[in-house]
Tab-separated table of C-alpha atoms in Angstrom:
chain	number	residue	atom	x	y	z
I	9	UNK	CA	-6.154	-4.197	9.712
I	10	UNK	CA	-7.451	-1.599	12.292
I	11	UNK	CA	-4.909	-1.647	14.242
I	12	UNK	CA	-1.807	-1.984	11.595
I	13	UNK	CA	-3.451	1.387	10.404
I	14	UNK	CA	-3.421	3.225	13.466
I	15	UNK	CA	0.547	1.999	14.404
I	16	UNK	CA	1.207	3.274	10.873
I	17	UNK	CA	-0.724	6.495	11.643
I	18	UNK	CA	0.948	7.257	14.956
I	19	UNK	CA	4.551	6.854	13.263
I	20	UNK	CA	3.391	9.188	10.478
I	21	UNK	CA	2.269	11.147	13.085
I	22	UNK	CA	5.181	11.623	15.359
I	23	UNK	CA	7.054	12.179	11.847
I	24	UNK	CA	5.286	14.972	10.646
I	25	UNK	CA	6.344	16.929	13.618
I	26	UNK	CA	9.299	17.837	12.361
I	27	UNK	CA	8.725	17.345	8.567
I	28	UNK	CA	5.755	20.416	8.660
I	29	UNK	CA	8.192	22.748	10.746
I	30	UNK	CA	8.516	24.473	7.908
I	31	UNK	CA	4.589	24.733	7.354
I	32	UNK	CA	2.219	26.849	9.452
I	33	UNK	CA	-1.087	24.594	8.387
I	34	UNK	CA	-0.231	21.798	10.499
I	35	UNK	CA	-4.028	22.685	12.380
I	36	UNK	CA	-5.716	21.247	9.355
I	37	UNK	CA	-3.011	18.507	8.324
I	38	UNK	CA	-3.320	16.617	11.712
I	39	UNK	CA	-8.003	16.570	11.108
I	40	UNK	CA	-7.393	15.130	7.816
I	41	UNK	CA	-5.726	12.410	9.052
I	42	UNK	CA	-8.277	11.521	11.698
I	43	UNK	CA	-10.928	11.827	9.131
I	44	UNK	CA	-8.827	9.734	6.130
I	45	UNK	CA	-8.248	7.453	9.211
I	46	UNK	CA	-12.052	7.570	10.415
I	47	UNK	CA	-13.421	6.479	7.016
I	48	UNK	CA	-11.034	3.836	6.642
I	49	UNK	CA	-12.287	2.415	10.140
I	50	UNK	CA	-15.789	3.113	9.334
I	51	UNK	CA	-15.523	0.952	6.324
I	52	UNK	CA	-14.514	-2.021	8.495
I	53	UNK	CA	-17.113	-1.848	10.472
I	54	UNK	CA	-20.133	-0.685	8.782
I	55	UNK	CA	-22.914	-3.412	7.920
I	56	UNK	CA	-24.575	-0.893	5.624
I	57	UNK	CA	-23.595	-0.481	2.367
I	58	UNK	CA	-24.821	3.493	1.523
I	59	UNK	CA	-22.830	3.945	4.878
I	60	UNK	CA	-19.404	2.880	3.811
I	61	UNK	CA	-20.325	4.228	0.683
I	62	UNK	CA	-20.136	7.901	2.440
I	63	UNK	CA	-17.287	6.736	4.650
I	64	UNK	CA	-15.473	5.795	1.750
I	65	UNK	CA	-16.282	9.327	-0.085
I	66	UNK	CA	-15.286	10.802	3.417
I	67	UNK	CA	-12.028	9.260	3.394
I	68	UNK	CA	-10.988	9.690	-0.192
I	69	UNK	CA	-11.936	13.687	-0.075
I	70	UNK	CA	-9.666	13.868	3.101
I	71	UNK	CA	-6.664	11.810	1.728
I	72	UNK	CA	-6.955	13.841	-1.697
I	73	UNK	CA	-6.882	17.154	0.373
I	74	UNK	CA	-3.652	15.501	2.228
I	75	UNK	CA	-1.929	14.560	-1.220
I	76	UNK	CA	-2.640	17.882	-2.732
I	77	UNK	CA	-1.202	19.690	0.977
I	78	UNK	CA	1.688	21.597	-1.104
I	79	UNK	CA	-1.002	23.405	-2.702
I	80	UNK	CA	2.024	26.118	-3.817
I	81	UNK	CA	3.244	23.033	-6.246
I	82	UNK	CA	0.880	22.605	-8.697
I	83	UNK	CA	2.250	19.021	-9.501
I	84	UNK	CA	0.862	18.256	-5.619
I	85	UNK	CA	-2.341	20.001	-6.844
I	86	UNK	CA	-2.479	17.920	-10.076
I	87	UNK	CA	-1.585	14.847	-8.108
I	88	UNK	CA	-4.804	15.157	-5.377
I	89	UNK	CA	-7.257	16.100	-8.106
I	90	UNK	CA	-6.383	12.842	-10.200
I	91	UNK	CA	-6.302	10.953	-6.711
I	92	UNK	CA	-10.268	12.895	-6.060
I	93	UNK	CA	-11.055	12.076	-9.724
I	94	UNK	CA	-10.212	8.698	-10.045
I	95	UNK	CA	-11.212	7.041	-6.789
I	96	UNK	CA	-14.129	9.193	-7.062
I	97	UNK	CA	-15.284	7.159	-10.095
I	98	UNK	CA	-14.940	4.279	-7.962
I	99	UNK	CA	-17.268	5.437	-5.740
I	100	UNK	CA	-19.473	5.852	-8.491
I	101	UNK	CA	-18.986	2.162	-9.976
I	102	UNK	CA	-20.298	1.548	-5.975
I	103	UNK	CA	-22.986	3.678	-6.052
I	104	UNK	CA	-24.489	2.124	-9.227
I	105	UNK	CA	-23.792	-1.139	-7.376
I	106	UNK	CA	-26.287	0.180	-4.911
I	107	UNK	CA	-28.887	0.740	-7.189
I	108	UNK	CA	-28.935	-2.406	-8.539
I	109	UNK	CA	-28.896	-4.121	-4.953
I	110	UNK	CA	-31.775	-2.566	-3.606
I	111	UNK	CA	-33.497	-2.850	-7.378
I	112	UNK	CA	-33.413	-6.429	-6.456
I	113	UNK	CA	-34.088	-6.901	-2.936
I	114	UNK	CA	-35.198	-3.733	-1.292
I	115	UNK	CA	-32.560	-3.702	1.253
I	116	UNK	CA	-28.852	-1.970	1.570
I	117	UNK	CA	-27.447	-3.838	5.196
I	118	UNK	CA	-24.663	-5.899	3.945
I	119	UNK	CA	-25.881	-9.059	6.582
I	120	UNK	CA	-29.808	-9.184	5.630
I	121	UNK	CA	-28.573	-10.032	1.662
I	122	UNK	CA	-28.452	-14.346	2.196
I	123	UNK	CA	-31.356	-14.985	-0.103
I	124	UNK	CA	-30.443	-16.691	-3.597
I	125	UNK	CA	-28.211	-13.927	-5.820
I	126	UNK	CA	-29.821	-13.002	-9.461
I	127	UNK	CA	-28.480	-10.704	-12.288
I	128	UNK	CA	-29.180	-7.852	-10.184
I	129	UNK	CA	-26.964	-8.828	-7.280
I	130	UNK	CA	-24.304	-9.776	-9.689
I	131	UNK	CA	-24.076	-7.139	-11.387
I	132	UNK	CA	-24.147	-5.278	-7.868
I	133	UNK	CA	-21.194	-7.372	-7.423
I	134	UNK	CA	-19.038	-6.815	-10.135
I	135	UNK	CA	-19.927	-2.715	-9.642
I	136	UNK	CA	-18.261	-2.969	-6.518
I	137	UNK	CA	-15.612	-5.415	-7.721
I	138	UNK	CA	-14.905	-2.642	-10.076
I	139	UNK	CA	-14.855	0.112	-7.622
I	140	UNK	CA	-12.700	-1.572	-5.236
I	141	UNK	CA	-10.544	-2.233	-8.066
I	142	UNK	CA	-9.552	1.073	-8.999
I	143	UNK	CA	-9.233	1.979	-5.343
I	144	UNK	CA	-6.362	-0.320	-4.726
I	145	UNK	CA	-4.995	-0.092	-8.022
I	146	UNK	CA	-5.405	-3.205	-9.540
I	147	UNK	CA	-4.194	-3.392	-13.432
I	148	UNK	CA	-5.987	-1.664	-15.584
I	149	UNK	CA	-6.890	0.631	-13.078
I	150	UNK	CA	-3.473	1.212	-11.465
I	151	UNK	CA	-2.106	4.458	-13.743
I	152	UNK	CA	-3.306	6.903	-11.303
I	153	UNK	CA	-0.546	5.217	-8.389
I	154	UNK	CA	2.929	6.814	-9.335
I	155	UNK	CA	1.635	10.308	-9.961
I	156	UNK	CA	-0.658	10.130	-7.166
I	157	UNK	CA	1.971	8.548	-4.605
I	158	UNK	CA	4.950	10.150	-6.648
I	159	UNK	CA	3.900	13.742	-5.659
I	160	UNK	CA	2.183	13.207	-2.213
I	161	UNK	CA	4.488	14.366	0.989
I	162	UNK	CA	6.108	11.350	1.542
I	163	UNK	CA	4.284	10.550	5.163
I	164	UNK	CA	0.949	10.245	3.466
I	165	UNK	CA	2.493	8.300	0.408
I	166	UNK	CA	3.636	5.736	3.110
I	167	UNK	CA	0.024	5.804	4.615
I	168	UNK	CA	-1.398	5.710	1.169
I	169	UNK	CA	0.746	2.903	-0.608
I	170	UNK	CA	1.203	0.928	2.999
I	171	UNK	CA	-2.176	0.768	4.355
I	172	UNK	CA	-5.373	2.684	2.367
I	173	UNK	CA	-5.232	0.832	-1.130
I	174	UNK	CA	-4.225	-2.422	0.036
I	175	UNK	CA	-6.724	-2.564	2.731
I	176	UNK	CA	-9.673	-2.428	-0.059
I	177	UNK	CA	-8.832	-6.075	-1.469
I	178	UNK	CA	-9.857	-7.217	2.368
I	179	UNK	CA	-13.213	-5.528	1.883
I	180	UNK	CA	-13.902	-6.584	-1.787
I	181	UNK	CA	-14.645	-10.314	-1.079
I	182	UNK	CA	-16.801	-9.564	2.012
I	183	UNK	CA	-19.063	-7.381	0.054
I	184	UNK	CA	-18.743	-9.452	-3.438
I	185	UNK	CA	-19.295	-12.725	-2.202
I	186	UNK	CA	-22.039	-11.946	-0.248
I	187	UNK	CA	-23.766	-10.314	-3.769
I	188	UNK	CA	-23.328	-13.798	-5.603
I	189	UNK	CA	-20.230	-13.909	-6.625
I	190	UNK	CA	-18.193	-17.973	-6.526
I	191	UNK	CA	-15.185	-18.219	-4.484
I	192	UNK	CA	-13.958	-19.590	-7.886
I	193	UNK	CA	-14.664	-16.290	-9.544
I	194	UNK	CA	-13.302	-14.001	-6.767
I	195	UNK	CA	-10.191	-16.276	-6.897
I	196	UNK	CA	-9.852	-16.073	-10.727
I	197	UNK	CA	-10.070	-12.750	-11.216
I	198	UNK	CA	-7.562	-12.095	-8.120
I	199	UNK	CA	-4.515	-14.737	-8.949
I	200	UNK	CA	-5.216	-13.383	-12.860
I	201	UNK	CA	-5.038	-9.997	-11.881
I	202	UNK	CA	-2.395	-10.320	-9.766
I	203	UNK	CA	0.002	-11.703	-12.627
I	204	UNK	CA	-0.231	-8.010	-14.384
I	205	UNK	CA	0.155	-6.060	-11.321
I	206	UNK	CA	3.231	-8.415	-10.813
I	207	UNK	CA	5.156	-7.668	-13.992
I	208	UNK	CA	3.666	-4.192	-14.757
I	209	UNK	CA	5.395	-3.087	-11.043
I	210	UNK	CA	8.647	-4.991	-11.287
I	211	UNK	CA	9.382	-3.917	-14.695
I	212	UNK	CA	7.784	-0.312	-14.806
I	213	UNK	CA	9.624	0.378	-11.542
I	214	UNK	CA	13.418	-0.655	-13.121
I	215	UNK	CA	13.721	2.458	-15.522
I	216	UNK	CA	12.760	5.170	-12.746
I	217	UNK	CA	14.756	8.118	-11.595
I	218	UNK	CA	12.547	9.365	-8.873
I	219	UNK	CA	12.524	8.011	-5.585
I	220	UNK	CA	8.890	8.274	-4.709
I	221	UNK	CA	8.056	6.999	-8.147
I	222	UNK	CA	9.938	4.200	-7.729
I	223	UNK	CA	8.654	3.271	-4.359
I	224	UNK	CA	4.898	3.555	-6.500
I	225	UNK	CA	6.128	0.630	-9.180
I	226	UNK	CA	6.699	-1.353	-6.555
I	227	UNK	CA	3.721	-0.799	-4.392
I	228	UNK	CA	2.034	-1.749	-7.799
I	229	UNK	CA	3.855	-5.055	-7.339
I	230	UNK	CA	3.245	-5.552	-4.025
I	231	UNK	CA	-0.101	-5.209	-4.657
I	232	UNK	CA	-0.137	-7.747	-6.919
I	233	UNK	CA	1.686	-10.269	-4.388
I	234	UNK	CA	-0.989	-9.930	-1.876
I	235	UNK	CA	-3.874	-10.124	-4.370
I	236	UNK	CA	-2.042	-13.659	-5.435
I	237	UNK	CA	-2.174	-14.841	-1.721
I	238	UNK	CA	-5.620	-14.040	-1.203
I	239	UNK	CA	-6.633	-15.453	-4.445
I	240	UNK	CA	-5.290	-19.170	-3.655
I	241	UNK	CA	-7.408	-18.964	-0.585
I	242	UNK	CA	-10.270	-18.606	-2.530
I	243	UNK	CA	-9.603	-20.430	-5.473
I	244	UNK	CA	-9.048	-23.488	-3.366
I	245	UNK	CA	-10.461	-22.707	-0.097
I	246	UNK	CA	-7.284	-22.384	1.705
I	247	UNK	CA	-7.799	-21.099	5.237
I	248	UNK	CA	-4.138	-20.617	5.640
I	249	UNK	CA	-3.782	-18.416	2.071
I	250	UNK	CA	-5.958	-16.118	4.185
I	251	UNK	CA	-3.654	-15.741	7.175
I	252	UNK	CA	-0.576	-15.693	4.491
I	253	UNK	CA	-2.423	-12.526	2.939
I	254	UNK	CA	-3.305	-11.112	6.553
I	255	UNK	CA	0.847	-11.983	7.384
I	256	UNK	CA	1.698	-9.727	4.056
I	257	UNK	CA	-0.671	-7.277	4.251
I	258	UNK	CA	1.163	-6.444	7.668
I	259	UNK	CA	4.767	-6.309	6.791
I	260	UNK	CA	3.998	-4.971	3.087
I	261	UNK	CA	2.597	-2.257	5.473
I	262	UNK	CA	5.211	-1.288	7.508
I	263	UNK	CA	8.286	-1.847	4.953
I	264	UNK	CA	6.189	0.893	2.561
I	265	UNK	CA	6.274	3.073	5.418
I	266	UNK	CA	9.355	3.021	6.400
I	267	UNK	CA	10.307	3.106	2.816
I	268	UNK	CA	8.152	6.700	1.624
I	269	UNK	CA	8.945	7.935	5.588
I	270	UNK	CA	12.942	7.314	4.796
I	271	UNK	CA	12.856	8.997	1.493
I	272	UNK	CA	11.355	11.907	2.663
I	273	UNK	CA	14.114	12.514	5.225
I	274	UNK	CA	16.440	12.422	1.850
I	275	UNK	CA	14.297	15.084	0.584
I	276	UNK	CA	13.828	17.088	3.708
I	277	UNK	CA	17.291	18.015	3.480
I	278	UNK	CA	18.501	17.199	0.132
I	279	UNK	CA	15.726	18.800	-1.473
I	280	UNK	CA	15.758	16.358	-4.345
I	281	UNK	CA	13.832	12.709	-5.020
I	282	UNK	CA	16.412	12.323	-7.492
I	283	UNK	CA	18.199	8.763	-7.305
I	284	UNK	CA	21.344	9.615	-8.984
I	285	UNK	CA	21.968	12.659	-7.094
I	286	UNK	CA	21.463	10.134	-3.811
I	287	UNK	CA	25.493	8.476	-4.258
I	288	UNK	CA	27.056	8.352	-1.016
I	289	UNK	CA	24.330	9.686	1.284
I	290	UNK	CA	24.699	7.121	3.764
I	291	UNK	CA	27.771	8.095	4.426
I	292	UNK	CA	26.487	11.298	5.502
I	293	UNK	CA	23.112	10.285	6.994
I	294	UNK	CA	24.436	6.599	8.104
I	295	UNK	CA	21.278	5.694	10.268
I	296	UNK	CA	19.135	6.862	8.063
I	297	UNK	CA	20.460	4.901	5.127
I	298	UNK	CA	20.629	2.071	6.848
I	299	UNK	CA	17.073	2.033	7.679
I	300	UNK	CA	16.626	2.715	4.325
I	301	UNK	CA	18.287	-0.091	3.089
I	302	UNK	CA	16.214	-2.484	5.530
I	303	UNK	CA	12.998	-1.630	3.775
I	304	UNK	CA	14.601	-2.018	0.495
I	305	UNK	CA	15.945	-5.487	1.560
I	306	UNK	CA	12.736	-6.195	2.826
I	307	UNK	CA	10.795	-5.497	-0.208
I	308	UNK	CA	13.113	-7.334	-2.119
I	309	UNK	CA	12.850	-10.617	-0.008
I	310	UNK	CA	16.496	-10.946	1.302
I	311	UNK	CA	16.214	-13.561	3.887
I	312	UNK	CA	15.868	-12.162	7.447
I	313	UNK	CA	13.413	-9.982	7.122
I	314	UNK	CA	10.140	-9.290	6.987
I	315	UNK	CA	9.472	-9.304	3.193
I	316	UNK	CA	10.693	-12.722	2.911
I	317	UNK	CA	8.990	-14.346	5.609
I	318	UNK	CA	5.605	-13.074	4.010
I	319	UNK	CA	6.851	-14.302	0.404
I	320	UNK	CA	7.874	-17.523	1.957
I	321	UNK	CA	4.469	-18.257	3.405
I	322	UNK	CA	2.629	-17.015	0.123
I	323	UNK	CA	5.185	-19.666	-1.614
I	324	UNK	CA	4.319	-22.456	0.367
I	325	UNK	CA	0.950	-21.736	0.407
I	326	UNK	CA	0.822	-22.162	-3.548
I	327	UNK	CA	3.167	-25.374	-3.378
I	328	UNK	CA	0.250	-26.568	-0.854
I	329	UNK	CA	-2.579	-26.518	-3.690
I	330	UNK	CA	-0.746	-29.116	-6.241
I	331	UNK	CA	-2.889	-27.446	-9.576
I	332	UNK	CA	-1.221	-26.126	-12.479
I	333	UNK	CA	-3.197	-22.976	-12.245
I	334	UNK	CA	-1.195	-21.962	-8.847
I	335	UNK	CA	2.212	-23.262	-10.096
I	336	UNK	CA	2.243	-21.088	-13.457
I	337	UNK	CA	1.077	-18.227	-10.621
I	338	UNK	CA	3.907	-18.792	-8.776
I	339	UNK	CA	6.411	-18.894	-11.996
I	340	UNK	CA	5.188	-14.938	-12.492
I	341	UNK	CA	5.233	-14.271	-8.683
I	342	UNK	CA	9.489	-15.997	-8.723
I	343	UNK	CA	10.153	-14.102	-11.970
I	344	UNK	CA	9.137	-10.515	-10.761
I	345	UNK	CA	10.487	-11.360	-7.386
I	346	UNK	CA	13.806	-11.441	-8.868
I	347	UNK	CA	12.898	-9.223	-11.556
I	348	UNK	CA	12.220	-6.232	-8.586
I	349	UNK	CA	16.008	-7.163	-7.407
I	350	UNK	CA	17.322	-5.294	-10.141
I	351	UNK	CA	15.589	-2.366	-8.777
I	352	UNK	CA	16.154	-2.769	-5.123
I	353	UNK	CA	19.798	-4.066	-5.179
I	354	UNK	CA	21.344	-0.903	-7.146
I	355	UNK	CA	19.804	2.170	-5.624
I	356	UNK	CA	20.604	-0.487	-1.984
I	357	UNK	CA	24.124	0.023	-3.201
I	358	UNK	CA	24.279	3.623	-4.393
I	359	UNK	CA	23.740	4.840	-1.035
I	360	UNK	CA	27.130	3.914	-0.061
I	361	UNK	CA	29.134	4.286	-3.032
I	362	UNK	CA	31.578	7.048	-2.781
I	363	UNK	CA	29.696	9.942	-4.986
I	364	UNK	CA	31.022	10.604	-8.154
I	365	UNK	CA	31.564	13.766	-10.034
I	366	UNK	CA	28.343	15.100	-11.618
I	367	UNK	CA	26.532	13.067	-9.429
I	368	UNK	CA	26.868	13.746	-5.780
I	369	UNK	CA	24.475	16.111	-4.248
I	370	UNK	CA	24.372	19.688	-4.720
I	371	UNK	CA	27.784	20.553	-2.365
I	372	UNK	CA	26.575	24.307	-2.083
I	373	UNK	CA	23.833	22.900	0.451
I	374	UNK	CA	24.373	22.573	4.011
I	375	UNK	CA	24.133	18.703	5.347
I	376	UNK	CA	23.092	18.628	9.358
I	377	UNK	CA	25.322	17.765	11.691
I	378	UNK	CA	22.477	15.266	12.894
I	379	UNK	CA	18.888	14.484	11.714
I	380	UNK	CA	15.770	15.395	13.776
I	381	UNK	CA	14.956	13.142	16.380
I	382	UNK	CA	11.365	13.383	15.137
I	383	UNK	CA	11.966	12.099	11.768
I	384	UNK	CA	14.291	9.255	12.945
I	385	UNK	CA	12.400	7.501	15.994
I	386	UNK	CA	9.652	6.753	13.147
I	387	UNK	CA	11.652	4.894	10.885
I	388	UNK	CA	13.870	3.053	13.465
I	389	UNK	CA	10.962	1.737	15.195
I	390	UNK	CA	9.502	0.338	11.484
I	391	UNK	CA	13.017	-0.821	10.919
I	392	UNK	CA	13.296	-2.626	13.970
I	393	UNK	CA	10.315	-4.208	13.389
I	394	UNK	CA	11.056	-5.577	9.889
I	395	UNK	CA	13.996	-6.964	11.537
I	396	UNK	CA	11.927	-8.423	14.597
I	397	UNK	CA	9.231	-10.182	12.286
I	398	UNK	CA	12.005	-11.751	10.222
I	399	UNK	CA	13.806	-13.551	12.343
I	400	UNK	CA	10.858	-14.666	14.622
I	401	UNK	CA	7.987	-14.738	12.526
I	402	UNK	CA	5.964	-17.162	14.856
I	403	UNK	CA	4.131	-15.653	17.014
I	404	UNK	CA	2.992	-12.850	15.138
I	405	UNK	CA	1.490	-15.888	12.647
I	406	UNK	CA	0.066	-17.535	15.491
I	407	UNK	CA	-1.802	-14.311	16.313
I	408	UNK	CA	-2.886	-14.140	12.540
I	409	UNK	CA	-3.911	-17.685	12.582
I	410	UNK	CA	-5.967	-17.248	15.706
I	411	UNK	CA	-7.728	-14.334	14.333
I	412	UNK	CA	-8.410	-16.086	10.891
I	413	UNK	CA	-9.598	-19.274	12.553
I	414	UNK	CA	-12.025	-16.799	14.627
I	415	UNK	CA	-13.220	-15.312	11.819
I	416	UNK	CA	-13.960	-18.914	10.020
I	417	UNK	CA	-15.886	-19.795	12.777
């Protein structure tokens, strides 16, 4: 997860070399991105549990100050304090968690807690359930996403929606299960949980007008396909629902990206998030519409690509279990699936329809002769690699397998 982060980081990296031209700050955008990066990393590796509890503070501070980086539009503004606020309570629900660990056994280092669990620890457990919760934005909790993500410059929204909030489900269990909680329970609450975020983001995501929005729905829903994947594996103990979730968790990653990074080239120059005003822009930005179109594809499952492989995997994977539980699971995760095609397909399509009248762009504005090297090589790259891990998916699930079956033993 380390290391998806930091590719991620280094393409949102070489993009925002172009897309802050226009911004003289860029001394204290580039820090907060080491530091939002740095407490995400921290959190991986910490054994102590006040520790990632300030690495995790450390991190959401820096990613609020990165959402909220237009401070001259107060939506941006509006958007990082509700992104500070919310996870912030999160951190709370952890800190209470805290308490009642070392109430219980004296201690805070996530390895020395192996004696038998009481209330204490449980309760621990489901503070920090809670708290990772809202930090990934797992229905209830998920009503902060679209404004958050919605208003963010689009290279943090693709670091944000691709990598940061997904990556807390992977540190939930460790902590969780270790506090008392059943595989059983873990699993439950996961493949339940999972079925909300599933139809909330497919459906919510159909009636939107704004790009970024959009994109938010249906990082909502993709949330909720990689919570179902992890929560067959521990439900039923399925070694390779982990590596299916590990498989997702990657391309989920760099389709988002690629998705948030390509719509921000659209409003780099179009100055608008607007989908109907979008008709007909790839035949003015061809490349970039076509890369475009490969993370909407990809998200959508077309065969191919990425997306699909992952949802193919997570299919089989619930096939594999046989139990009612996992088939009516699987109904929900088939239904949104094709459910989210009504979002992806049309705005897929708009891009190259010939724009109508009231609904092409703005003609008064300029469009470049050619896009910024800096903002293309970024999304190419992603592209190319939706397109790579599509079509030869094995041995990038070997290497997932391997690491899974390490971690086992």
């Amino acid at each position: 997860i380390i290391i998806i982060s930091i590719i991620v980081s280094i393409m949102i990296t070489i993009y925002s070399g172009e897309y802050l031209m226009r911004d003289s700050r860029y001394l204290n955008y580039y820090p907060l991105i080491l530091l939002t990066q740095a407490g995400l990393m921290g959190m991986f590796l910490s054994n102590n549990l006040f520790n990632l509890l300030l690495l995790t503070e450390l991190s959401t501070v820096a990613a609020s100050s990165l959402i909220a980086f237009r401070f001259n539009q107060h939506i941006a503004i509006r958007a990082g304090f509700k992104y500070l606020i919310m996870n912030s309570l999160g951190t709370m629900m952890m800190l209470l968690g805290i308490y009642f660990l070392y109430r219980s056994t004296g201690d805070v280092h996530l390895f020395h807690i192996l004696s038998a669990p009481d209330n204490l620890t449980r309760i621990a457990a489901g503070c920090f359930l809670l708290g990772f919760s809202l930090k990934a934005g797992v229905f209830p909790l998920h009503t902060w996403v679209p404004d958050v993500y919605g208003h963010a410059p689009s290279a943090i929204g693709g670091l944000l929606a691709g990598v940061f909030s997904k990556s807390m489900l992977f540190i939930l269990p460790v902590i969780c299960l270790r506090l008392g909680m059943t595989y059983e329970e873990l699993g439950t609450y996961l493949m339940v949980f999972a079925c909300f975020n599933m139809l909330v983001g497919s459906v919510r995501m159909l009636g939107q007008n704004l790009l970024r929005r959009f994109l938010s729905f249906s990082s909502i829903a993709q949330t909720g396909y990689l919570m179902f994947g992890l929560g067959i594996g521990f439900y039923y103990n399925l070694d390779e629902a982990f590596s299916a979730g590990l498989f997702l968790f990657m391309v989920i990653a760099i389709m988002k990206c690629l998705g948030f990074l390509a719509s921000g080239i659209y409003q780099f120059y179009f100055r608008t998030q607007d989908i109907t005003q979008l008709q007909g822009v790839g035949h003015r930005m061809p490349l970039v519409a076509l890369c475009f179109s490969v993370a909407l594809a990809g998200l959508a499952g077309i065969p191919l690509l990425a997306g699909f492989t992952g949802k193919w995997i997570i299919f089989s994977v619930a096939l594999m279990t046989g139990d009612l539980f996992a088939i009516i699971c699987l109904a929900i995760f088939l239904l949104t699936t094709l459910i989210s095609l009504g979002g992806y397909l049309p705005l897929l399509v708009r891009q190259y329809q010939k724009p109508n009248e009231g609904e092409q762009v703005d003609t008064d504005r300029q469009y470049p002769e050619r896009v910024s090297g800096w903002l293309v090589a970024p999304i190419v790259i992603l592209a190319m690699l939706v397109i790579l891990i599509g079509v030869f998916p094995g041995p990038w699930v070997s290497l997932i397998d391997y690491v899974v079956g390490w971690m086992v033993i």
